[in-house]
Coordinates of C-alpha atoms in Angstrom, one line a residue:
M1 CA -8.4 28.0 8.0
I2 CA -8.6 24.1 9.1
F3 CA -10.5 23.5 12.3
Y4 CA -8.9 20.5 14.1
L5 CA -11.4 18.3 15.9
K6 CA -11.0 18.0 19.4
E7 CA -11.3 14.4 21.1
S8 CA -15.0 13.8 21.7
T9 CA -16.5 12.5 25.0
L10 CA -17.2 9.4 22.8
Q11 CA -13.6 9.1 21.7
S12 CA -12.1 9.3 25.1
K13 CA -14.6 6.6 26.5
M14 CA -13.6 4.2 23.7
F15 CA -10.0 4.8 24.3
F16 CA -10.4 3.7 28.1
V17 CA -12.1 0.7 27.0
L18 CA -9.3 -0.1 24.8
L19 CA -7.0 0.8 27.5
T20 CA -8.7 -1.6 30.0
Y21 CA -8.5 -4.3 27.2
G22 CA -4.7 -3.6 27.0
V23 CA -4.2 -4.5 30.7
A24 CA -4.8 -8.3 29.6
L25 CA -1.4 -8.0 27.8
S26 CA 0.5 -6.2 30.4
N27 CA 3.2 -8.7 30.4
G28 CA 3.9 -7.8 26.8
A29 CA 4.0 -10.1 23.8
N30 CA 7.0 -11.1 21.7
I31 CA 6.6 -9.7 18.3
L32 CA 8.7 -10.0 15.3
A33 CA 8.6 -7.0 12.6
M34 CA 10.0 -8.2 9.3
F35 CA 10.6 -5.0 7.0
P36 CA 14.0 -6.0 5.4
L37 CA 13.8 -4.2 2.0
P38 CA 15.2 -0.7 1.8
L39 CA 11.9 0.9 0.7
Y40 CA 11.5 3.9 2.9
S41 CA 8.1 4.8 1.8
H42 CA 6.8 1.4 2.4
T43 CA 8.4 0.9 5.7
N44 CA 7.7 4.2 7.2
G45 CA 4.0 3.9 7.1
I46 CA 4.0 1.1 9.8
M47 CA 6.7 2.4 11.9
P48 CA 4.7 4.4 14.1
V49 CA 2.7 1.3 15.0
I50 CA 6.0 -0.8 15.7
R51 CA 7.3 2.1 18.1
E52 CA 3.9 2.3 19.8
L53 CA 3.7 -1.6 20.3
A54 CA 7.2 -1.1 22.1
I55 CA 6.1 1.9 24.0
R56 CA 3.0 0.0 25.3
G57 CA 5.2 -2.8 26.7
H58 CA 5.7 -5.5 24.0
N59 CA 8.9 -6.7 23.1
V60 CA 9.4 -5.9 19.5
T61 CA 12.5 -7.2 17.4
L62 CA 12.5 -5.2 14.0
Y63 CA 14.4 -6.3 11.0
S64 CA 14.8 -3.2 9.0
P65 CA 17.9 -1.5 6.9
Y66 CA 16.9 1.8 8.7
K67 CA 18.4 2.9 11.9
E68 CA 15.8 4.6 14.3
A69 CA 17.2 8.0 15.3
T70 CA 16.1 7.9 18.6
P71 CA 16.2 4.5 20.5
T72 CA 12.7 3.1 22.0
D73 CA 12.6 0.9 25.0
N74 CA 11.6 -2.8 24.3
L75 CA 12.3 -2.3 20.8
T76 CA 15.4 -4.2 19.3
E77 CA 16.8 -3.3 15.9
M78 CA 18.4 -5.8 13.8
I79 CA 19.9 -4.0 10.9
V80 CA 19.7 -5.5 7.4
N81 CA 22.3 -4.6 4.9
C82 CA 20.6 -5.2 1.8
D83 CA 21.5 -3.1 -1.3
I84 CA 19.0 -3.2 -4.1
S85 CA 19.9 -0.1 -5.7
D86 CA 20.6 -1.6 -9.1
I87 CA 17.3 -3.5 -9.0
V88 CA 15.6 -0.4 -8.1
D89 CA 17.4 1.6 -10.9
E90 CA 16.6 -1.0 -13.6
A91 CA 12.8 -1.2 -12.3
V92 CA 12.6 2.7 -12.4
K93 CA 13.7 2.6 -16.2
A94 CA 11.6 -0.2 -17.2
L95 CA 8.5 1.5 -15.7
H96 CA 9.1 4.6 -17.5
V97 CA 9.6 2.8 -21.1
S98 CA 6.7 0.2 -20.7
N99 CA 2.8 0.4 -20.6
K100 CA 0.6 -0.2 -18.0
Y101 CA 0.3 -4.1 -18.9
K102 CA 3.9 -4.7 -18.8
H103 CA 4.3 -2.8 -15.3
Y104 CA 2.6 -5.7 -13.6
W105 CA 6.1 -8.0 -14.6
V106 CA 8.4 -5.1 -13.7
R107 CA 7.0 -5.0 -10.1
W108 CA 6.9 -8.9 -9.8
N109 CA 10.5 -9.3 -11.3
F110 CA 11.4 -6.4 -8.8
G111 CA 9.9 -8.2 -5.9
I112 CA 11.3 -11.5 -6.8
S113 CA 15.0 -10.2 -7.3
S114 CA 14.7 -7.9 -4.2
V115 CA 13.4 -10.7 -2.0
D116 CA 16.1 -13.2 -3.0
R117 CA 18.9 -10.9 -2.3
C118 CA 17.5 -9.7 1.1
L119 CA 17.1 -13.2 2.5
Q120 CA 20.7 -13.8 1.6
D121 CA 21.7 -11.2 4.2
E122 CA 23.5 -12.9 7.1
T123 CA 21.4 -11.3 9.8
I124 CA 18.1 -12.5 8.2
Q125 CA 19.9 -16.1 7.7
N126 CA 20.6 -16.2 11.5
L127 CA 17.1 -15.5 12.1
I128 CA 16.0 -18.5 9.7
N129 CA 18.5 -20.9 11.4
D130 CA 17.5 -19.6 14.8
K131 CA 16.4 -22.8 17.0
Y132 CA 15.7 -20.8 20.3
S133 CA 13.8 -17.5 19.7
K134 CA 10.0 -17.6 20.2
F135 CA 7.4 -14.9 19.0
D136 CA 3.7 -14.5 19.6
L137 CA 3.2 -12.5 16.5
V138 CA 4.7 -11.6 13.2
I139 CA 4.2 -8.1 11.3
T140 CA 5.4 -8.2 7.8
G141 CA 4.5 -6.7 4.2
S142 CA 3.9 -10.2 2.7
L143 CA 1.1 -9.3 0.4
Y144 CA 3.2 -6.6 -1.5
L145 CA 6.1 -8.1 -3.5
Q146 CA 7.4 -9.8 -0.3
E147 CA 5.4 -13.0 0.0
P148 CA 8.3 -15.1 1.4
M149 CA 8.5 -13.2 4.6
T150 CA 5.1 -15.0 5.7
A151 CA 7.2 -17.9 6.1
F152 CA 8.5 -16.6 9.4
G153 CA 5.1 -17.0 10.8
Y154 CA 5.1 -20.6 9.9
K155 CA 8.8 -21.0 11.3
F156 CA 8.0 -19.4 14.7
D157 CA 4.5 -21.0 14.7
A158 CA 3.1 -17.3 15.3
P159 CA 0.1 -15.6 13.3
V160 CA 1.2 -13.1 10.7
V161 CA -0.5 -9.6 10.6
T162 CA 0.2 -8.3 7.2
Y163 CA 0.8 -4.5 6.2
M164 CA -0.2 -3.2 3.1
P165 CA 1.5 0.3 1.9
V166 CA -1.6 1.0 -0.2
A167 CA -5.4 -0.1 -0.3
L168 CA -6.1 -3.7 -1.1
T169 CA -5.0 -4.4 -4.4
P170 CA -6.9 -7.2 -6.6
W171 CA -4.4 -9.7 -5.5
A172 CA -4.5 -8.7 -1.8
S173 CA -8.1 -8.9 -2.2
Y174 CA -8.0 -12.6 -3.4
V175 CA -5.8 -13.7 -0.8
T176 CA -7.6 -12.2 1.9
G177 CA -11.0 -13.2 0.8
N178 CA -12.3 -9.6 0.3
I179 CA -14.6 -8.4 -2.7
H180 CA -13.0 -6.4 -5.3
P181 CA -15.6 -5.5 -7.8
F182 CA -14.0 -4.4 -11.2
S183 CA -17.0 -2.1 -12.0
Y184 CA -16.2 0.4 -9.5
I185 CA -12.8 -0.1 -7.7
P186 CA -10.2 1.1 -10.2
C187 CA -6.7 -0.7 -10.3
L188 CA -3.6 1.2 -9.2
D189 CA -2.5 1.5 -12.9
L190 CA -5.8 2.9 -14.3
E191 CA -6.2 6.8 -14.2
A192 CA -9.9 6.3 -13.3
S193 CA -12.3 7.3 -10.4
D194 CA -15.0 4.8 -9.0
R195 CA -17.4 6.3 -11.6
M196 CA -16.1 4.7 -14.7
D197 CA -17.5 4.6 -18.2
F198 CA -17.6 1.5 -20.3
L199 CA -14.1 1.4 -21.6
Q200 CA -12.7 2.3 -18.5
R201 CA -14.4 -0.8 -16.8
L202 CA -13.3 -2.8 -19.8
E203 CA -9.8 -1.9 -19.1
N204 CA -10.1 -2.2 -15.5
T205 CA -11.5 -5.8 -15.8
L206 CA -8.5 -6.6 -18.1
L207 CA -5.7 -5.1 -15.9
N208 CA -7.3 -6.7 -12.6
T209 CA -7.6 -10.0 -14.4
L210 CA -4.1 -10.1 -15.3
E211 CA -2.8 -9.0 -11.9
I212 CA -4.6 -11.8 -10.2
V213 CA -3.8 -14.5 -12.9
G214 CA -0.3 -13.1 -13.3
A215 CA 0.4 -13.4 -9.5
L216 CA -1.0 -17.0 -9.2
Y217 CA 0.9 -18.5 -12.0
Y218 CA 3.8 -16.2 -12.7
H219 CA 4.8 -14.2 -9.5
L220 CA 3.9 -16.8 -6.8
P221 CA 5.5 -19.7 -8.0
K222 CA 8.9 -17.9 -8.2
Q223 CA 8.5 -16.5 -4.7
D224 CA 7.6 -20.0 -3.6
A225 CA 11.0 -21.4 -5.0
I226 CA 12.9 -18.4 -3.4
M227 CA 11.2 -19.2 -0.2
R228 CA 12.1 -22.8 -0.5
K229 CA 15.6 -21.9 -1.3
H230 CA 16.4 -19.7 1.9
F231 CA 14.3 -21.4 4.7
N232 CA 16.0 -24.9 4.7
F233 CA 12.9 -26.9 5.7
P234 CA 13.4 -30.7 4.8
E235 CA 11.1 -31.9 1.8
F236 CA 9.3 -35.1 2.6
T237 CA 7.4 -37.5 0.4
Q238 CA 3.8 -38.3 0.5
A239 CA 4.6 -41.7 2.0
E240 CA 6.7 -40.3 4.5
L241 CA 4.1 -38.0 5.8
L242 CA 1.6 -40.6 5.9
A243 CA 3.8 -42.7 7.9
E244 CA 4.8 -40.1 10.3
P245 CA 2.2 -37.5 10.5
D246 CA 4.2 -35.3 12.7
L247 CA 6.7 -34.5 9.9
Q248 CA 4.1 -32.2 8.7
R249 CA 5.1 -29.5 10.8
H250 CA 8.4 -29.6 9.2
Q251 CA 7.3 -29.4 5.7
L252 CA 6.7 -25.8 4.3
P253 CA 3.1 -25.6 2.7
Y254 CA 2.7 -23.8 -0.6
L255 CA 3.2 -20.1 -0.4
L256 CA -0.4 -19.3 -1.2
D257 CA -1.6 -21.4 1.5
L258 CA 0.7 -19.5 4.0
L259 CA -0.6 -16.3 2.9
K260 CA -4.1 -17.3 3.4
V261 CA -3.7 -18.3 6.8
S262 CA -3.1 -14.4 7.9
P263 CA -5.9 -13.3 10.2
L264 CA -5.5 -9.7 9.8
T265 CA -4.4 -7.1 7.1
M266 CA -3.5 -3.6 8.0
T267 CA -3.9 -1.2 5.1
N268 CA -2.2 2.4 4.6
S269 CA -5.7 3.7 3.4
H270 CA -8.9 5.4 4.6
Y271 CA -12.1 6.3 2.6
S272 CA -11.1 10.0 3.0
V273 CA -8.2 9.2 0.7
G274 CA -9.8 7.3 -1.7
Y275 CA -12.9 5.5 -2.6
Q276 CA -15.6 3.8 -0.8
R277 CA -15.2 0.1 -0.7
S278 CA -16.2 -3.0 1.5
Y279 CA -13.9 -4.6 3.7
H280 CA -14.5 -8.2 5.7
S281 CA -13.3 -8.0 9.4
N282 CA -10.0 -9.2 8.8
V283 CA -9.0 -5.7 7.0
V284 CA -8.3 -2.7 9.3
E285 CA -7.6 0.7 7.5
I286 CA -5.0 2.7 9.2
G287 CA -4.2 5.3 6.8
G288 CA -2.9 8.5 8.6
V289 CA -1.3 6.5 11.4
T290 CA 2.1 8.4 10.5
L291 CA 0.6 11.8 11.1
K292 CA 0.4 13.8 14.3
T293 CA 0.8 17.3 15.4
S294 CA 3.5 18.9 13.4
K295 CA 6.6 19.9 15.0
P296 CA 8.0 23.7 14.9
L297 CA 9.9 24.7 11.7
P298 CA 13.5 25.2 12.0
Q299 CA 14.0 29.0 12.5
D300 CA 15.4 29.7 9.1
L301 CA 12.2 28.0 7.4
K302 CA 9.8 29.5 9.9
T303 CA 11.5 32.9 8.8
F304 CA 11.1 32.3 5.3
M305 CA 7.5 31.2 5.4
D306 CA 6.4 33.9 7.7
N307 CA 7.8 36.5 5.5
A308 CA 6.2 35.0 2.0
T309 CA 3.4 37.3 1.8
D310 CA 2.0 35.9 -1.2
G311 CA 2.4 32.4 -0.1
V312 CA 4.7 29.5 -0.4
I313 CA 4.8 26.7 -3.0
Y314 CA 6.3 23.3 -1.7
V315 CA 7.7 21.0 -4.2
S316 CA 9.0 17.2 -3.5
F317 CA 8.9 14.1 -5.4
G318 CA 9.1 11.7 -2.4
S319 CA 12.1 9.7 -1.0
F320 CA 11.9 7.1 -4.1
F321 CA 12.5 9.5 -6.9
P322 CA 14.8 12.3 -6.2
T323 CA 14.0 15.6 -8.1
V324 CA 17.5 15.5 -9.4
N325 CA 16.7 12.7 -11.7
L326 CA 14.1 14.1 -13.8
D327 CA 15.1 14.2 -17.3
K328 CA 16.6 17.5 -18.4
S329 CA 13.6 18.8 -20.3
S330 CA 11.3 18.4 -17.4
R331 CA 13.7 19.6 -15.0
E332 CA 14.1 22.9 -17.1
G333 CA 10.6 23.1 -17.3
L334 CA 10.1 22.7 -13.6
I335 CA 12.9 25.2 -12.8
K336 CA 11.6 28.0 -14.9
A337 CA 7.9 27.6 -14.1
L338 CA 9.0 28.0 -10.3
G339 CA 11.0 31.0 -11.1
S340 CA 8.2 32.9 -12.8
V341 CA 5.6 32.6 -10.1
K342 CA 5.1 35.5 -7.2
Q343 CA 5.1 32.9 -4.4
Q344 CA 8.2 31.8 -2.5
V345 CA 9.1 28.1 -3.2
L346 CA 10.8 25.4 -1.3
L347 CA 12.2 22.6 -3.6
K348 CA 13.3 19.4 -2.3
W349 CA 16.6 19.2 -4.3
E350 CA 19.1 16.4 -3.7
N351 CA 22.2 18.3 -4.9
D352 CA 24.0 21.0 -3.0
T353 CA 23.8 23.4 -5.7
L354 CA 21.2 24.2 -8.5
P355 CA 22.6 26.0 -11.5
D356 CA 20.8 29.3 -12.4
K357 CA 18.6 28.9 -9.3
P358 CA 15.7 31.3 -9.4
K359 CA 15.7 34.0 -6.4
N360 CA 12.4 32.9 -5.1
V361 CA 13.4 29.6 -4.6
K362 CA 15.1 27.8 -1.6
I363 CA 16.4 24.1 -2.0
S364 CA 17.3 21.4 0.5
S365 CA 18.0 17.7 0.2
W366 CA 15.4 17.4 3.0
F367 CA 12.6 19.5 4.4
P368 CA 10.1 18.7 7.2
Q369 CA 7.2 18.2 4.9
P370 CA 4.2 18.0 7.7
S371 CA 5.7 21.0 9.5
I372 CA 5.6 22.7 6.0
L373 CA 2.1 21.8 4.9
A374 CA 1.0 22.8 8.4
H375 CA 2.2 26.4 8.1
P376 CA -0.7 28.9 7.2
N377 CA 1.3 30.4 4.4
C378 CA 1.6 27.2 2.4
A379 CA -0.7 27.6 -0.6
L380 CA 0.2 24.6 -2.7
F381 CA 2.1 21.3 -2.8
I382 CA 3.9 20.2 -6.3
T383 CA 4.0 16.5 -5.6
H384 CA 4.4 13.1 -7.6
G385 CA 1.3 11.8 -6.0
G386 CA 2.5 9.1 -3.7
I387 CA -0.1 7.9 -1.1
Q388 CA 1.9 9.6 1.8
S389 CA 2.2 12.9 0.2
L390 CA -1.6 12.7 -0.7
T391 CA -2.5 11.8 2.8
E392 CA -0.6 14.4 4.3
A393 CA -2.0 17.3 1.8
I394 CA -5.5 16.1 2.7
Y395 CA -4.6 16.0 6.3
Y396 CA -3.5 19.7 6.5
G397 CA -6.1 20.8 3.7
I398 CA -3.4 21.9 1.0
P399 CA -4.5 21.6 -2.9
I400 CA -1.9 19.9 -5.1
V401 CA -0.6 20.0 -8.6
G402 CA 0.1 16.3 -9.3
I403 CA 2.8 15.1 -11.6
P404 CA 2.6 11.2 -11.4
L405 CA 5.8 9.3 -12.3
K406 CA 5.0 5.6 -11.7
G407 CA 3.1 3.1 -9.9
D408 CA -0.1 4.1 -8.0
Q409 CA 0.7 8.0 -8.4
E410 CA -1.6 8.2 -11.5
Y411 CA -4.3 6.6 -9.4
N412 CA -3.6 9.0 -6.1
V413 CA -3.3 12.2 -8.3
K414 CA -7.0 11.2 -9.9
I415 CA -8.2 11.0 -6.3
A416 CA -7.1 14.7 -5.9
E417 CA -8.8 15.6 -9.2
T418 CA -12.0 13.8 -8.3
Y419 CA -12.1 15.6 -4.8
G420 CA -11.6 18.8 -6.8
M421 CA -8.6 19.8 -4.5
G422 CA -5.9 19.0 -7.5
V423 CA -4.8 19.3 -10.9
K424 CA -2.6 16.9 -13.1
V425 CA 0.5 17.7 -15.2
N426 CA 1.6 14.8 -17.3
Q427 CA 5.3 14.2 -16.9
I428 CA 5.8 14.1 -20.7
N429 CA 4.4 17.7 -20.7
M430 CA 6.5 19.1 -18.0
T431 CA 7.1 22.6 -19.7
R432 CA 7.0 25.8 -18.1
D433 CA 3.8 26.9 -19.6
S434 CA 1.9 23.7 -18.4
I435 CA 3.0 23.8 -14.9
V436 CA 2.4 27.8 -14.5
E437 CA -1.2 27.0 -16.0
A438 CA -1.7 24.3 -13.3
I439 CA -0.3 26.6 -10.7
N440 CA -2.5 29.5 -11.7
T441 CA -5.7 27.2 -12.0
I442 CA -5.5 26.4 -8.5
L443 CA -4.2 29.7 -6.8
R444 CA -6.7 31.9 -8.9
S445 CA -9.7 29.7 -7.6
S446 CA -10.8 29.4 -4.0
R447 CA -12.4 26.2 -4.7
Y448 CA -9.5 24.1 -4.7
K449 CA -8.5 25.2 -1.2
E450 CA -12.1 25.0 0.0
N451 CA -12.3 21.2 -1.2
A452 CA -8.9 20.5 0.4
V453 CA -10.2 22.1 3.6
K454 CA -13.6 20.0 3.2
H455 CA -11.8 16.6 2.9
S456 CA -9.3 17.5 5.6
R457 CA -12.2 17.8 8.1
I458 CA -13.7 14.4 6.8
F459 CA -10.3 12.9 7.2
H460 CA -10.1 14.1 10.8
D461 CA -13.5 13.1 11.7
R462 CA -13.4 9.5 13.3
P463 CA -14.7 7.9 16.1
L464 CA -11.5 6.5 17.5
N465 CA -7.7 7.5 17.3
V466 CA -6.1 5.7 14.3
M467 CA -3.1 4.7 16.4
D468 CA -5.5 3.3 19.2
N469 CA -7.4 1.4 16.5
A470 CA -4.4 -0.2 15.1
I471 CA -3.0 -1.2 18.2
Y472 CA -6.3 -2.7 19.4
W473 CA -6.6 -5.0 16.5
I474 CA -3.0 -6.3 16.7
E475 CA -3.4 -7.0 20.3
Y476 CA -6.7 -8.6 19.5
V477 CA -5.0 -11.2 17.4
I478 CA -2.5 -11.9 20.2
R479 CA -5.4 -12.2 22.7
H480 CA -7.6 -14.6 20.7
N481 CA -4.4 -16.8 19.7
G482 CA -4.2 -15.9 16.2
A483 CA -7.9 -14.6 15.9
E484 CA -8.5 -17.3 13.2
H485 CA -12.4 -16.3 13.1
L486 CA -11.4 -13.2 11.5
R487 CA -10.9 -15.0 8.3
P488 CA -13.9 -15.1 5.8
A489 CA -14.9 -18.4 4.3
T490 CA -14.1 -16.8 1.0
V491 CA -10.5 -17.3 1.4
D492 CA -11.1 -21.1 1.5
L493 CA -13.3 -21.1 -1.8
V494 CA -12.0 -22.0 -5.1
W495 CA -13.0 -19.6 -8.0
Y496 CA -15.7 -21.5 -9.4
Q497 CA -17.6 -22.1 -5.9
Y498 CA -16.8 -18.2 -5.2
F499 CA -18.6 -17.2 -8.4
L500 CA -21.2 -20.1 -8.2
I501 CA -20.2 -21.6 -11.5
D502 CA -20.9 -25.0 -10.1
V503 CA -24.4 -23.9 -8.9
L504 CA -25.4 -22.2 -12.1
S505 CA -24.3 -25.1 -14.2
I506 CA -26.9 -27.1 -12.4
I507 CA -29.5 -24.6 -12.9
I508 CA -28.6 -24.0 -16.6
A509 CA -27.8 -27.4 -17.5
P510 CA -31.5 -28.8 -17.3
I511 CA -32.4 -25.9 -19.7
F512 CA -29.9 -26.9 -22.4
I513 CA -30.8 -30.6 -22.2
L514 CA -34.5 -29.5 -22.4
L515 CA -33.8 -27.3 -25.6
F516 CA -31.7 -30.1 -27.1
I517 CA -34.4 -32.6 -26.7
I518 CA -37.0 -30.1 -28.4
Y519 CA -34.5 -29.6 -31.2
R520 CA -33.9 -33.5 -31.6
F521 CA -37.7 -34.1 -31.5
F522 CA -38.6 -31.5 -34.0
K523 CA -35.7 -32.7 -36.2
I524 CA -36.9 -36.4 -35.9
L525 CA -40.5 -35.3 -36.7
L526 CA -39.5 -33.1 -39.7
S527 CA -37.5 -36.2 -41.4
S528 CA -40.4 -38.5 -40.6
K529 CA -42.5 -36.5 -42.8
E530 CA -40.2 -36.0 -45.4

């Protein structure tokens, strides 16, 4: 049983402090939220914050391909019709057949092609050419394959708050001036914890260096070209700029310079769903902001779960990778495994029918995942290991069997293993026996459930509600006219300054000069004796 923590007196007091600060913004700010790419799992992580900003009186204009189910006052939706399904399919196929080093090029090329196509959308082009709208703030995902979106901040002369659907990557850490030690922060493509051995640290260093250097010299120049292609700012020569300094405002800076101006980055992360790391004041963790008290189950699901005396196993591979798209052998191994256990099974299955469906399996193209995980009879979650799924499993204290398919999922499943609340099954080994063994390993030992509950308690034990914290910092940026003071000096240092190469060279150079002089002295001395 999970004991959900009640709000403490301290939390209540802090809430009223934040409420008092919010009075200063009672007129409401004009906020532009730019999330035009049809990547639901990425956009979904920031949507509760966008809705809450509108609820608290801000005028929010949202550019997104997803229509809100329920209208929200002060939230204006601009639907973007950007079909990138062919680009997604190509990227998914490439990720499955390439190694982790080539994954970077797959992701970069995906971002380049997707952003280029979405910026051609008529709705977005109208915004680019808009001469009359005014915005006080722009919120966008410009540090995760969508870098050109930060140009909207420059166009409207508004600060940009960046949202990251994962913890800071090496590239995002570089842009925001945050430290990212390769010695204990594993990259998202490495199956390792924060306690790495020598070979893991070596590979982590290679992968992280590849990400930063590749982003700087391959990905960013191409995204900069796309930005200039769609944002029709005139280009001026240096002579023209010197003659008329006011023209500078109409000249698009290099994309990296625009990214570094952002005063605040919000990450879909939290130390209870990852590893300990240090952030500057320009990074705020909002992991769990999408989670709230679960809604009651529909009656048919409630009856199904209430009557499951041996418990329920919930199976879902997220919104990005339909379960029906598993290869034939993996799919057959999964279905046979689920049919051989005594538990009842809820399987997210995107087709209306499942040939040879086991009697204990109930299928649907959609399930209310939080409500299922919150049910006391939910015994196990079989998942691809997406960050949202891992967060919800920890939130509700449910152990997992992780079957990572791509991207950061290896990293996330490793977190569950490190926490002692999960077991991994390799996709290439998705046989009936391997899946049944993983299920039995968890269900026959109480320690996995105990560890899941332990980390659930850690997740819930916060001094401040995560939504209030997110809103506070967004409004902080507005109150302080862009809050440039949040940006650390490291953002403006070049690499040899950051690593003190110039200082070390001054210290080391005299030593080498002295050694050279001694060498030459003895060489001359020996030659004179001869």
